Amino acid sequence: MLSTAVHRYVRYLECATVAGLLLFGLLTYYELNQLRKVPVALPNYEFEMSAGTDPIVRTRGTWISGTGIPAPVQTTTIECKKFTVRCAESSAAIVFIEGKGLLESKLTEFEIDRWTDKQIVAKPLVDRCTVRTLSIDLTEKRALSRLSTNHEDTRCEDVPDKSYELVAGYKVREQGR
């Protein structure tokens, strides 16, 4: 038979173990809830320019609105080629349907309006109810986009303009909390 002191220390050890397991469970629950909000790892922001006979600008990140509200969980890569006078934007976004995440990809091509040493400006992309612009600031190494209402179609509802900047994915996770 164990002495009373040993029995008491075994009880303390049992209580400490249960408290440790409870703390571990709560931390795991908190982390899983955070992962459900942003269920994937989003990329870092990248920006690279190649010089030569056919300059190419590539950038990658996650669109976030100027007001700080993240766009849907997504990642975007933009590649602009001076020779072809085009920018190709490839995006993959998670769309939730009935509680399940569906990965949806989209390729958008912009025709370049002007390419200078300081910036690349694409011609506006006009959809039925929206007009989207894309510009890349080469000196600050930033990609910007603007979404506004197409006022030429009277059937379209007038909505406020939205400005987006391509940033590192962790900024979306920080603002989603």
PDB file of C-alpha atoms in Angstrom:
ATOM      1  CA  MET A   1       0.000   0.000   0.000  1.00  0.00           C
ATOM      2  CA  LEU A   2       1.191   3.511  -0.873  1.00  0.00           C
ATOM      3  CA  SER A   3       1.724   6.112   1.787  1.00  0.00           C
ATOM      4  CA  THR A   4      -0.617   9.077   2.042  1.00  0.00           C
ATOM      5  CA  ALA A   5       2.031  11.506   0.770  1.00  0.00           C
ATOM      6  CA  VAL A   6       2.749   9.401  -2.344  1.00  0.00           C
ATOM      7  CA  HIS A   7      -0.976   9.011  -2.956  1.00  0.00           C
ATOM      8  CA  ARG A   8      -1.406  12.822  -2.710  1.00  0.00           C
ATOM      9  CA  TYR A   9       1.461  13.443  -5.221  1.00  0.00           C
ATOM     10  CA  VAL A  10      -0.036  10.940  -7.650  1.00  0.00           C
ATOM     11  CA  ARG A  11      -3.345  12.837  -7.408  1.00  0.00           C
ATOM     12  CA  TYR A  12      -1.527  16.150  -8.086  1.00  0.00           C
ATOM     13  CA  LEU A  13       0.157  14.573 -11.088  1.00  0.00           C
ATOM     14  CA  GLU A  14      -3.195  13.317 -12.391  1.00  0.00           C
ATOM     15  CA  CYS A  15      -4.769  16.791 -11.987  1.00  0.00           C
ATOM     16  CA  ALA A  16      -1.807  18.452 -13.738  1.00  0.00           C
ATOM     17  CA  THR A  17      -2.061  15.944 -16.600  1.00  0.00           C
ATOM     18  CA  VAL A  18      -5.806  16.568 -17.026  1.00  0.00           C
ATOM     19  CA  ALA A  19      -5.252  20.356 -16.918  1.00  0.00           C
ATOM     20  CA  GLY A  20      -2.451  20.047 -19.517  1.00  0.00           C
ATOM     21  CA  LEU A  21      -4.647  17.947 -21.802  1.00  0.00           C
ATOM     22  CA  LEU A  22      -7.511  20.434 -21.410  1.00  0.00           C
ATOM     23  CA  LEU A  23      -5.205  23.340 -22.309  1.00  0.00           C
ATOM     24  CA  PHE A  24      -3.841  21.426 -25.315  1.00  0.00           C
ATOM     25  CA  GLY A  25      -7.409  20.668 -26.447  1.00  0.00           C
ATOM     26  CA  LEU A  26      -8.444  24.329 -26.182  1.00  0.00           C
ATOM     27  CA  LEU A  27      -5.384  25.481 -28.143  1.00  0.00           C
ATOM     28  CA  THR A  28      -6.065  22.866 -30.820  1.00  0.00           C
ATOM     29  CA  TYR A  29      -9.710  23.951 -31.042  1.00  0.00           C
ATOM     30  CA  TYR A  30      -8.662  27.619 -31.407  1.00  0.00           C
ATOM     31  CA  GLU A  31      -6.132  26.782 -34.130  1.00  0.00           C
ATOM     32  CA  LEU A  32      -8.652  24.675 -36.075  1.00  0.00           C
ATOM     33  CA  ASN A  33     -11.173  27.533 -35.970  1.00  0.00           C
ATOM     34  CA  GLN A  34      -8.531  29.882 -37.380  1.00  0.00           C
ATOM     35  CA  LEU A  35      -7.698  27.373 -40.130  1.00  0.00           C
ATOM     36  CA  ARG A  36     -11.369  27.102 -41.062  1.00  0.00           C
ATOM     37  CA  LYS A  37     -11.464  30.855 -41.704  1.00  0.00           C
ATOM     38  CA  VAL A  38      -8.512  30.625 -44.118  1.00  0.00           C
ATOM     39  CA  PRO A  39      -8.155  26.911 -44.913  1.00  0.00           C
ATOM     40  CA  VAL A  40      -5.045  27.203 -47.095  1.00  0.00           C
ATOM     41  CA  ALA A  41      -1.642  28.825 -46.915  1.00  0.00           C
ATOM     42  CA  LEU A  42      -1.532  31.855 -49.191  1.00  0.00           C
ATOM     43  CA  PRO A  43       1.673  32.870 -50.988  1.00  0.00           C
ATOM     44  CA  ASN A  44       4.115  35.607 -50.148  1.00  0.00           C
ATOM     45  CA  TYR A  45       4.135  38.675 -52.347  1.00  0.00           C
ATOM     46  CA  GLU A  46       6.626  38.459 -55.191  1.00  0.00           C
ATOM     47  CA  PHE A  47       7.602  40.996 -57.823  1.00  0.00           C
ATOM     48  CA  GLU A  48      10.233  40.508 -60.501  1.00  0.00           C
ATOM     49  CA  MET A  49      11.223  42.324 -63.658  1.00  0.00           C
ATOM     50  CA  SER A  50      13.402  40.965 -66.431  1.00  0.00           C
ATOM     51  CA  ALA A  51      15.179  43.314 -68.788  1.00  0.00           C
ATOM     52  CA  GLY A  52      16.372  42.658 -72.312  1.00  0.00           C
ATOM     53  CA  THR A  53      14.773  42.679 -75.721  1.00  0.00           C
ATOM     54  CA  ASP A  54      11.432  41.410 -74.360  1.00  0.00           C
ATOM     55  CA  PRO A  55      10.854  42.834 -70.842  1.00  0.00           C
ATOM     56  CA  ILE A  56       8.597  40.727 -68.633  1.00  0.00           C
ATOM     57  CA  VAL A  57       7.064  41.697 -65.289  1.00  0.00           C
ATOM     58  CA  ARG A  58       5.732  38.991 -62.972  1.00  0.00           C
ATOM     59  CA  THR A  59       4.013  39.449 -59.647  1.00  0.00           C
ATOM     60  CA  ARG A  60       2.158  37.118 -57.321  1.00  0.00           C
ATOM     61  CA  GLY A  61       0.078  37.581 -54.179  1.00  0.00           C
ATOM     62  CA  THR A  62      -3.437  37.972 -52.852  1.00  0.00           C
ATOM     63  CA  TRP A  63      -5.848  40.800 -53.715  1.00  0.00           C
ATOM     64  CA  ILE A  64      -7.011  42.831 -50.733  1.00  0.00           C
ATOM     65  CA  SER A  65      -9.300  45.863 -50.870  1.00  0.00           C
ATOM     66  CA  GLY A  66      -8.122  49.358 -50.004  1.00  0.00           C
ATOM     67  CA  THR A  67     -10.591  49.432 -47.113  1.00  0.00           C
ATOM     68  CA  GLY A  68      -8.850  46.423 -45.582  1.00  0.00           C
ATOM     69  CA  ILE A  69     -11.552  43.893 -46.379  1.00  0.00           C
ATOM     70  CA  PRO A  70      -9.984  40.777 -47.909  1.00  0.00           C
ATOM     71  CA  ALA A  71     -11.175  39.559 -51.264  1.00  0.00           C
ATOM     72  CA  PRO A  72     -12.290  35.905 -51.271  1.00  0.00           C
ATOM     73  CA  VAL A  73      -9.523  33.504 -50.235  1.00  0.00           C
ATOM     74  CA  GLN A  74      -7.497  33.463 -53.427  1.00  0.00           C
ATOM     75  CA  THR A  75      -4.087  33.737 -55.018  1.00  0.00           C
ATOM     76  CA  THR A  76      -3.214  35.625 -58.177  1.00  0.00           C
ATOM     77  CA  THR A  77      -0.270  35.638 -60.572  1.00  0.00           C
ATOM     78  CA  ILE A  78       0.156  38.411 -63.145  1.00  0.00           C
ATOM     79  CA  GLU A  79       2.583  38.250 -66.062  1.00  0.00           C
ATOM     80  CA  CYS A  80       3.012  41.228 -68.404  1.00  0.00           C
ATOM     81  CA  LYS A  81       5.028  40.956 -71.616  1.00  0.00           C
ATOM     82  CA  LYS A  82       5.999  44.102 -73.457  1.00  0.00           C
ATOM     83  CA  PHE A  83       6.467  42.308 -76.793  1.00  0.00           C
ATOM     84  CA  THR A  84       2.922  40.873 -76.845  1.00  0.00           C
ATOM     85  CA  VAL A  85       1.457  44.029 -75.242  1.00  0.00           C
ATOM     86  CA  ARG A  86      -0.568  41.852 -72.864  1.00  0.00           C
ATOM     87  CA  CYS A  87      -0.908  41.043 -69.186  1.00  0.00           C
ATOM     88  CA  ALA A  88      -2.245  37.639 -68.181  1.00  0.00           C
ATOM     89  CA  GLU A  89      -3.803  37.354 -64.723  1.00  0.00           C
ATOM     90  CA  SER A  90      -4.303  33.853 -63.382  1.00  0.00           C
ATOM     91  CA  SER A  91      -6.354  33.527 -60.194  1.00  0.00           C
ATOM     92  CA  ALA A  92      -7.465  30.617 -58.051  1.00  0.00           C
ATOM     93  CA  ALA A  93     -10.109  31.238 -55.392  1.00  0.00           C
ATOM     94  CA  ILE A  94     -11.871  29.119 -52.818  1.00  0.00           C
ATOM     95  CA  VAL A  95     -15.629  29.437 -53.191  1.00  0.00           C
ATOM     96  CA  PHE A  96     -17.798  27.958 -50.439  1.00  0.00           C
ATOM     97  CA  ILE A  97     -20.918  26.131 -51.604  1.00  0.00           C
ATOM     98  CA  GLU A  98     -23.114  24.542 -48.934  1.00  0.00           C
ATOM     99  CA  GLY A  99     -20.244  24.656 -46.440  1.00  0.00           C
ATOM    100  CA  LYS A 100     -17.731  22.944 -48.711  1.00  0.00           C
ATOM    101  CA  GLY A 101     -14.777  24.696 -50.335  1.00  0.00           C
ATOM    102  CA  LEU A 102     -14.475  24.514 -54.119  1.00  0.00           C
ATOM    103  CA  LEU A 103     -11.293  25.684 -55.838  1.00  0.00           C
ATOM    104  CA  GLU A 104     -12.147  27.799 -58.876  1.00  0.00           C
ATOM    105  CA  SER A 105      -9.560  29.123 -61.336  1.00  0.00           C
ATOM    106  CA  LYS A 106      -9.814  31.982 -63.814  1.00  0.00           C
ATOM    107  CA  LEU A 107      -7.581  33.452 -66.511  1.00  0.00           C
ATOM    108  CA  THR A 108      -8.042  37.101 -67.482  1.00  0.00           C
ATOM    109  CA  GLU A 109      -6.131  38.844 -70.265  1.00  0.00           C
ATOM    110  CA  PHE A 110      -5.573  42.583 -70.322  1.00  0.00           C
ATOM    111  CA  GLU A 111      -4.329  44.541 -73.312  1.00  0.00           C
ATOM    112  CA  ILE A 112      -1.611  46.999 -72.308  1.00  0.00           C
ATOM    113  CA  ASP A 113      -2.469  50.656 -72.917  1.00  0.00           C
ATOM    114  CA  ARG A 114       0.970  52.030 -72.013  1.00  0.00           C
ATOM    115  CA  TRP A 115       4.277  50.722 -70.665  1.00  0.00           C
ATOM    116  CA  THR A 116       6.771  53.250 -69.281  1.00  0.00           C
ATOM    117  CA  ASP A 117       9.808  52.993 -67.021  1.00  0.00           C
ATOM    118  CA  LYS A 118       7.545  53.789 -64.057  1.00  0.00           C
ATOM    119  CA  GLN A 119       4.325  51.893 -64.716  1.00  0.00           C
ATOM    120  CA  ILE A 120       2.266  49.511 -66.795  1.00  0.00           C
ATOM    121  CA  VAL A 121      -1.363  50.480 -67.389  1.00  0.00           C
ATOM    122  CA  ALA A 122      -3.796  48.049 -68.995  1.00  0.00           C
ATOM    123  CA  LYS A 123      -6.818  49.055 -71.026  1.00  0.00           C
ATOM    124  CA  PRO A 124     -10.037  48.794 -68.991  1.00  0.00           C
ATOM    125  CA  LEU A 125     -11.703  45.403 -69.141  1.00  0.00           C
ATOM    126  CA  VAL A 126     -15.434  46.053 -69.698  1.00  0.00           C
ATOM    127  CA  ASP A 127     -17.970  43.434 -68.675  1.00  0.00           C
ATOM    128  CA  ARG A 128     -21.749  43.851 -68.834  1.00  0.00           C
ATOM    129  CA  CYS A 129     -22.021  45.635 -65.477  1.00  0.00           C
ATOM    130  CA  THR A 130     -18.405  46.188 -64.400  1.00  0.00           C
ATOM    131  CA  VAL A 131     -15.269  47.935 -65.588  1.00  0.00           C
ATOM    132  CA  ARG A 132     -11.964  46.652 -64.251  1.00  0.00           C
ATOM    133  CA  THR A 133      -8.603  48.366 -64.524  1.00  0.00           C
ATOM    134  CA  LEU A 134      -5.129  47.017 -63.794  1.00  0.00           C
ATOM    135  CA  SER A 135      -1.966  49.002 -63.210  1.00  0.00           C
ATOM    136  CA  ILE A 136       1.493  48.002 -62.067  1.00  0.00           C
ATOM    137  CA  ASP A 137       3.747  50.542 -60.406  1.00  0.00           C
ATOM    138  CA  LEU A 138       7.288  49.530 -61.407  1.00  0.00           C
ATOM    139  CA  THR A 139       9.061  51.924 -59.046  1.00  0.00           C
ATOM    140  CA  GLU A 140       7.145  50.859 -55.925  1.00  0.00           C
ATOM    141  CA  LYS A 141       6.716  47.246 -57.157  1.00  0.00           C
ATOM    142  CA  ARG A 142       2.952  47.207 -56.547  1.00  0.00           C
ATOM    143  CA  ALA A 143       0.006  45.870 -58.512  1.00  0.00           C
ATOM    144  CA  LEU A 144      -3.318  47.703 -58.236  1.00  0.00           C
ATOM    145  CA  SER A 145      -6.778  47.011 -59.606  1.00  0.00           C
ATOM    146  CA  ARG A 146     -10.037  48.953 -59.560  1.00  0.00           C
ATOM    147  CA  LEU A 147     -13.571  47.638 -60.054  1.00  0.00           C
ATOM    148  CA  SER A 148     -16.354  50.084 -60.917  1.00  0.00           C
ATOM    149  CA  THR A 149     -19.859  50.077 -62.365  1.00  0.00           C
ATOM    150  CA  ASN A 150     -20.301  50.114 -66.141  1.00  0.00           C
ATOM    151  CA  HIS A 151     -22.443  53.243 -66.510  1.00  0.00           C
ATOM    152  CA  GLU A 152     -23.061  52.591 -70.206  1.00  0.00           C
ATOM    153  CA  ASP A 153     -25.501  49.776 -69.382  1.00  0.00           C
ATOM    154  CA  THR A 154     -28.572  51.323 -67.729  1.00  0.00           C
ATOM    155  CA  ARG A 155     -29.731  47.927 -66.403  1.00  0.00           C
ATOM    156  CA  CYS A 156     -26.723  47.728 -64.058  1.00  0.00           C
ATOM    157  CA  GLU A 157     -27.037  48.622 -60.404  1.00  0.00           C
ATOM    158  CA  ASP A 158     -24.701  51.420 -59.339  1.00  0.00           C
ATOM    159  CA  VAL A 159     -22.285  50.102 -56.682  1.00  0.00           C
ATOM    160  CA  PRO A 160     -19.374  51.884 -55.006  1.00  0.00           C
ATOM    161  CA  ASP A 161     -15.969  51.525 -56.642  1.00  0.00           C
ATOM    162  CA  LYS A 162     -13.545  49.045 -55.084  1.00  0.00           C
ATOM    163  CA  SER A 163      -9.771  49.348 -55.142  1.00  0.00           C
ATOM    164  CA  TYR A 164      -7.504  46.343 -54.640  1.00  0.00           C
ATOM    165  CA  GLU A 165      -3.798  45.860 -54.009  1.00  0.00           C
ATOM    166  CA  LEU A 166      -1.832  42.655 -54.490  1.00  0.00           C
ATOM    167  CA  VAL A 167      -0.187  41.774 -51.147  1.00  0.00           C
ATOM    168  CA  ALA A 168       1.290  38.833 -49.252  1.00  0.00           C
ATOM    169  CA  GLY A 169      -1.295  36.241 -48.250  1.00  0.00           C
ATOM    170  CA  TYR A 170      -0.539  36.512 -44.534  1.00  0.00           C
ATOM    171  CA  LYS A 171      -2.076  40.018 -44.538  1.00  0.00           C
ATOM    172  CA  VAL A 172      -5.415  38.450 -45.482  1.00  0.00           C
ATOM    173  CA  ARG A 173      -5.118  35.990 -42.599  1.00  0.00           C
ATOM    174  CA  GLU A 174      -4.302  38.837 -40.159  1.00  0.00           C
ATOM    175  CA  GLN A 175      -7.329  40.867 -41.225  1.00  0.00           C
ATOM    176  CA  GLY A 176      -9.661  37.857 -41.265  1.00  0.00           C
ATOM    177  CA  ARG A 177      -9.186  37.361 -37.516  1.00  0.00           C
TER     178      ARG A 177
END
